[in-house]
Short mmCIF file of C-alpha atoms (C1' of nucleotides) in Angstrom, two decimals:
data_model
loop_
_atom_site.label_atom_id
_atom_site.label_comp_id
_atom_site.label_asym_id
_atom_site.label_seq_id
_atom_site.Cartn_x
_atom_site.Cartn_y
_atom_site.Cartn_z
CA MET U 284 2.45 -3.32 12.60
CA ALA U 285 1.52 -2.46 9.07
CA SER U 286 -2.00 -0.88 8.58
CA THR U 287 -4.72 -2.90 6.76
CA PHE U 288 -4.50 -0.43 3.88
CA ALA U 289 -0.70 -1.16 3.51
CA VAL U 290 -1.40 -4.87 3.72
CA LEU U 291 -3.96 -4.61 0.97
CA ALA U 292 -1.64 -2.64 -1.34
CA ASP U 293 0.02 -5.87 -2.59
CA PRO U 294 -1.96 -7.62 -5.31
CA HIS U 295 -0.59 -11.11 -4.33
CA ARG U 296 -2.16 -10.56 -0.94
CA ARG U 297 -5.49 -9.46 -2.09
CA GLU U 298 -5.39 -12.48 -4.42
CA ILE U 299 -4.78 -14.72 -1.39
CA LEU U 300 -7.73 -13.19 0.43
CA ASP U 301 -9.89 -13.74 -2.58
CA VAL U 302 -9.01 -17.43 -2.79
CA LEU U 303 -9.57 -17.88 1.02
CA ARG U 304 -13.12 -16.45 0.43
CA ALA U 305 -14.07 -19.91 -0.77
CA GLY U 306 -12.73 -21.59 2.46
CA GLU U 307 -9.66 -22.51 4.28
CA ARG U 308 -6.61 -23.70 2.26
CA PRO U 309 -3.07 -25.14 2.91
CA VAL U 310 -0.17 -23.10 1.75
CA ASN U 311 0.53 -25.32 -1.20
CA ASP U 312 -2.77 -24.58 -2.75
CA LEU U 313 -1.99 -20.93 -2.67
CA VAL U 314 1.45 -21.57 -4.11
CA ASP U 315 -0.12 -23.30 -6.95
CA TRP U 316 -2.58 -20.48 -7.39
CA LEU U 317 -0.30 -17.58 -7.42
CA ALA U 318 2.75 -17.94 -9.57
CA LEU U 319 5.11 -17.46 -6.52
CA THR U 320 7.67 -19.59 -4.71
CA GLN U 321 6.52 -21.20 -1.52
CA PRO U 322 8.57 -18.92 0.76
CA ALA U 323 7.17 -15.91 -0.86
CA VAL U 324 3.77 -17.15 -0.29
CA SER U 325 4.45 -17.85 3.55
CA LYS U 326 5.97 -14.41 3.86
CA HIS U 327 2.64 -12.80 2.54
CA LEU U 328 0.72 -15.12 4.87
CA ARG U 329 2.79 -13.86 7.76
CA VAL U 330 1.95 -10.31 6.89
CA LEU U 331 -1.71 -11.09 6.58
CA ARG U 332 -1.65 -13.01 9.90
CA GLU U 333 0.07 -10.19 11.69
CA ALA U 334 -2.60 -7.87 10.32
CA GLY U 335 -5.36 -10.19 11.71
CA LEU U 336 -6.62 -10.85 8.22
CA VAL U 337 -6.00 -14.56 8.20
CA GLU U 338 -5.82 -17.32 11.02
CA VAL U 339 -3.92 -20.64 10.82
CA ARG U 340 -4.99 -24.09 11.88
CA ARG U 341 -2.67 -27.09 12.01
CA ASP U 342 -3.68 -30.13 10.28
CA ALA U 343 -0.66 -32.68 10.53
CA GLN U 344 2.24 -31.18 8.55
CA ARG U 345 -0.08 -28.74 6.85
CA ARG U 346 -1.36 -25.36 7.99
CA LEU U 347 -4.71 -24.42 6.99
CA TYR U 348 -5.16 -20.69 6.43
CA ARG U 349 -8.54 -19.15 6.94
CA LEU U 350 -9.93 -15.69 6.31
CA ARG U 351 -10.71 -13.11 8.90
CA ALA U 352 -12.68 -10.33 7.41
CA GLU U 353 -13.05 -8.22 10.52
CA PRO U 354 -10.07 -5.88 9.92
CA LEU U 355 -11.57 -4.90 6.54
CA ALA U 356 -14.29 -3.13 8.48
CA GLU U 357 -11.86 -0.52 9.27
CA VAL U 358 -11.23 0.06 5.42
CA ASP U 359 -14.98 0.15 4.89
CA ALA U 360 -15.47 2.67 7.66
CA TRP U 361 -12.64 5.02 6.01
CA LEU U 362 -14.54 4.61 2.69
CA ALA U 363 -17.94 5.25 4.17
CA PRO U 364 -18.03 9.12 3.89
CA TYR U 365 -16.80 8.97 0.35
CA ARG U 366 -19.41 6.60 -0.87
CA ARG U 367 -22.12 9.32 -1.22
CA MET U 368 -19.68 11.25 -3.22
CA TRP U 369 -19.02 8.81 -6.09
CA GLU U 370 -22.53 7.60 -6.05
CA ARG U 371 -23.68 11.20 -6.58
CA SER U 372 -21.32 11.51 -9.58
CA LEU U 373 -22.53 8.23 -11.00
CA ASP U 374 -26.23 9.38 -10.57
CA ALA U 375 -25.33 12.60 -12.41
CA LEU U 376 -23.75 10.59 -15.21
CA GLU U 377 -26.79 8.36 -15.50
CA GLU U 378 -29.03 11.27 -15.67
CA ARG U 379 -27.21 12.96 -18.40
CA LEU U 380 -27.24 9.59 -20.40
CA ASP U 381 -30.92 9.27 -19.68
CA GLY U 382 -31.52 12.67 -21.07
CA MET U 383 -29.36 12.00 -24.11
CA ASP U 384 -31.70 10.44 -26.61
CA GLY U 385 -34.59 9.43 -24.43
CA MET V 148 0.30 3.40 -12.84
CA ALA V 149 -0.14 2.50 -9.17
CA SER V 150 -3.40 0.91 -8.08
CA THR V 151 -5.92 2.75 -6.06
CA PHE V 152 -5.00 0.28 -3.10
CA ALA V 153 -1.32 1.13 -3.44
CA VAL V 154 -2.06 4.87 -3.51
CA LEU V 155 -4.16 4.48 -0.34
CA ALA V 156 -1.54 2.66 1.45
CA ASP V 157 0.18 5.84 2.46
CA PRO V 158 -1.40 7.52 5.60
CA HIS V 159 -0.54 10.98 4.37
CA ARG V 160 -2.26 10.46 1.17
CA ARG V 161 -5.36 9.30 3.05
CA GLU V 162 -5.28 12.27 5.28
CA ILE V 163 -5.05 14.64 2.11
CA LEU V 164 -8.19 13.05 0.82
CA ASP V 165 -9.97 13.39 4.30
CA VAL V 166 -9.04 17.06 4.17
CA LEU V 167 -10.33 17.58 0.68
CA ARG V 168 -13.56 16.05 1.64
CA ALA V 169 -14.48 19.42 2.96
CA GLY V 170 -13.86 21.10 -0.21
CA GLU V 171 -10.99 22.27 -2.56
CA ARG V 172 -7.76 23.53 -1.11
CA PRO V 173 -4.55 25.04 -2.27
CA VAL V 174 -1.29 23.12 -1.72
CA ASN V 175 -0.17 25.40 1.12
CA ASP V 176 -3.24 24.59 3.18
CA LEU V 177 -2.34 20.89 2.97
CA VAL V 178 1.24 21.67 3.87
CA ASP V 179 0.04 23.43 6.96
CA TRP V 180 -2.23 20.45 7.88
CA LEU V 181 0.12 17.63 7.35
CA ALA V 182 3.52 18.15 8.94
CA LEU V 183 5.42 17.79 5.70
CA THR V 184 7.40 19.90 3.39
CA GLN V 185 5.82 21.44 0.43
CA PRO V 186 7.72 19.37 -2.04
CA ALA V 187 6.61 16.24 -0.17
CA VAL V 188 3.00 17.30 -0.33
CA SER V 189 3.22 18.01 -4.06
CA LYS V 190 4.61 14.67 -4.66
CA HIS V 191 1.79 13.01 -2.91
CA LEU V 192 -0.58 15.23 -4.87
CA ARG V 193 0.95 14.09 -7.95
CA VAL V 194 0.51 10.44 -7.15
CA LEU V 195 -3.06 11.12 -6.26
CA ARG V 196 -3.67 12.89 -9.53
CA GLU V 197 -2.26 10.21 -11.53
CA ALA V 198 -4.47 7.76 -9.82
CA GLY V 199 -7.59 10.05 -10.62
CA LEU V 200 -8.27 10.72 -7.04
CA VAL V 201 -7.84 14.49 -7.26
CA GLU V 202 -8.36 17.17 -9.86
CA VAL V 203 -6.41 20.48 -10.12
CA ARG V 204 -7.74 23.94 -11.00
CA ARG V 205 -5.41 26.89 -11.36
CA ASP V 206 -6.26 30.11 -9.49
CA ALA V 207 -3.51 32.70 -10.22
CA GLN V 208 -0.33 31.22 -8.72
CA ARG V 209 -2.22 28.75 -6.69
CA ARG V 210 -3.41 25.41 -7.60
CA LEU V 211 -6.63 24.26 -5.99
CA TYR V 212 -7.00 20.52 -5.47
CA ARG V 213 -10.34 18.90 -5.44
CA LEU V 214 -11.37 15.38 -4.46
CA ARG V 215 -12.53 12.81 -7.08
CA ALA V 216 -14.00 10.01 -5.30
CA GLU V 217 -14.92 7.71 -8.34
CA PRO V 218 -11.74 5.57 -8.24
CA LEU V 219 -12.69 4.55 -4.70
CA ALA V 220 -15.65 2.59 -6.15
CA GLU V 221 -13.14 0.13 -7.27
CA VAL V 222 -11.92 -0.47 -3.70
CA ASP V 223 -15.52 -0.52 -2.61
CA ALA V 224 -16.33 -3.22 -5.07
CA TRP V 225 -13.49 -5.29 -4.07
CA LEU V 226 -14.49 -5.02 -0.51
CA ALA V 227 -18.19 -5.96 -1.23
CA PRO V 228 -17.97 -9.81 -1.09
CA TYR V 229 -16.30 -9.51 2.25
CA ARG V 230 -18.76 -7.26 3.92
CA ARG V 231 -21.25 -9.94 4.73
CA MET V 232 -18.60 -11.84 6.44
CA TRP V 233 -17.43 -9.46 8.91
CA GLU V 234 -21.01 -8.47 9.53
CA ARG V 235 -21.83 -12.06 10.31
CA SER V 236 -19.01 -12.20 12.79
CA LEU V 237 -20.12 -8.85 14.52
CA ASP V 238 -23.75 -10.13 14.63
CA ALA V 239 -22.48 -13.39 16.24
CA LEU V 240 -20.44 -11.30 18.83
CA GLU V 241 -23.51 -9.15 19.53
CA GLU V 242 -25.73 -12.10 20.09
CA ARG V 243 -23.19 -13.59 22.60
CA LEU V 244 -23.05 -10.32 24.50
CA ASP V 245 -26.82 -10.14 24.49
CA GLY V 246 -26.95 -13.65 25.85
CA MET V 247 -24.26 -12.98 28.60
CA ASP V 248 -26.24 -11.44 31.38
CA GLY V 249 -29.51 -10.65 30.05
"C1'" DC F 2 15.22 -44.29 13.11
"C1'" DG F 3 15.52 -42.58 8.26
"C1'" DG F 4 13.39 -40.18 4.77
"C1'" DC F 5 9.79 -37.71 2.65
"C1'" DA F 6 6.37 -33.89 2.63
"C1'" DA F 7 4.72 -29.25 4.09
"C1'" DT F 8 5.89 -24.91 5.84
"C1'" DA F 9 8.54 -21.38 8.10
"C1'" DT F 10 12.83 -18.83 8.50
"C1'" DA F 11 17.19 -16.59 7.39
"C1'" DG F 12 20.08 -14.20 4.27
"C1'" DC F 13 20.68 -11.70 0.30
"C1'" DC F 14 19.55 -8.65 -3.70
"C1'" DA F 15 17.18 -5.43 -6.36
"C1'" DT F 16 13.85 -2.05 -6.49
"C1'" DA F 17 10.45 1.23 -5.02
"C1'" DG F 18 9.20 5.01 -2.42
"C1'" DG F 19 8.87 8.67 0.80
"C1'" DA F 20 11.47 12.55 2.81
"C1'" DG F 21 14.40 16.50 2.48
"C1'" DC F 22 17.18 20.22 -0.05
"C1'" DA F 23 17.93 22.97 -3.76
"C1'" DT F 24 16.16 24.77 -7.92
"C1'" DA F 25 12.97 25.62 -11.75
"C1'" DT F 26 8.69 27.55 -13.24
"C1'" DA F 27 4.72 30.54 -13.29
"C1'" DA F 28 1.82 34.29 -11.95
"C1'" DC F 29 1.28 38.26 -9.40
"C1'" DC F 30 2.58 43.02 -8.01
"C1'" DT F 31 5.07 47.60 -8.33
"C1'" DA P 198 11.93 44.32 -15.56
"C1'" DG P 199 12.64 42.66 -10.72
"C1'" DG P 200 10.90 40.89 -6.57
"C1'" DT P 201 7.85 37.89 -4.16
"C1'" DT P 202 4.60 34.08 -3.76
"C1'" DA P 203 3.06 29.42 -4.80
"C1'" DT P 204 4.00 25.21 -6.65
"C1'" DA P 205 6.52 21.59 -9.13
"C1'" DT P 206 10.60 18.90 -10.38
"C1'" DG P 207 15.32 17.05 -9.99
"C1'" DC P 208 18.55 14.82 -7.02
"C1'" DT P 209 19.97 12.24 -3.31
"C1'" DC P 210 19.52 9.48 0.79
"C1'" DC P 211 17.56 5.84 3.43
"C1'" DT P 212 14.42 2.40 4.50
"C1'" DA P 213 11.03 -0.83 3.49
"C1'" DT P 214 9.62 -4.65 0.84
"C1'" DG P 215 9.02 -8.36 -2.38
"C1'" DG P 216 11.25 -12.03 -4.51
"C1'" DC P 217 14.62 -15.69 -4.63
"C1'" DT P 218 17.76 -19.70 -2.74
"C1'" DA P 219 19.16 -22.26 0.97
"C1'" DT P 220 18.18 -24.24 5.21
"C1'" DA P 221 15.58 -25.18 9.46
"C1'" DT P 222 11.59 -27.24 11.55
"C1'" DT P 223 7.88 -30.34 12.26
"C1'" DG P 224 5.11 -34.29 11.45
"C1'" DC P 225 4.05 -38.21 8.90
"C1'" DC P 226 5.08 -42.98 7.36
"C1'" DG P 227 7.67 -47.24 6.55
#
DNA sequence: CGGCAATATAGCCATAGGAGCATATAACCT
DNA sequence: AGGTTATATGCTCCTATGGCTATATTGCCG
């Protein structure tokens, strides 16, 4: 199964997650939102589902997809040790700017 | 140019970054660390460099690669709105566990 | 039951990308 | 200059993947 990182590599998939942040949506809503054919969207949803990033619920003929953020914690955890590094760089930049004509 | 997300999709590249967290390293060190040929490593380093995730410094025949964490801030920013979501889920789980036989 | 709506799956094509081998480049040393 | 070390680049191969069209599936409604 693809890693969460690999799943997030595709911009369309990130966009799907962004849309689902507002609440569950049927496939067709997502098709309208992204400029993609319905099968393409379904394929992305399958990848997201297999990665545990979305869940499905049936509503008559429709399938309502909902966000599952938990796997993103893994990404956040990987990122954690780096956070202090770019924060340090930004602080330094800020200090330089403060010193400039203050 | 590939997005930071796409660059991070490859496990070897994440591993390189993890190694570089400890400080700058010549290519050969990375070759020893990952089980890859030198050209493969150089290729990954090129991708990382073009994404701004590493910098190079010459030291005689060697090239010392150093981490640049700044582009990771973009990933962190994308992640931010999701963070509260999985934290909420984990809190709920914790509460259920606390309630279980307490 | 027949037909429509919503979604999933299959098959196909084109492209990207990661890996390896061979080779170019560059700097050191003698 | 010639050899050796360290790294980059070019080329090729293979696989993975994203997109599309066509079709299967499932459930609704008349």
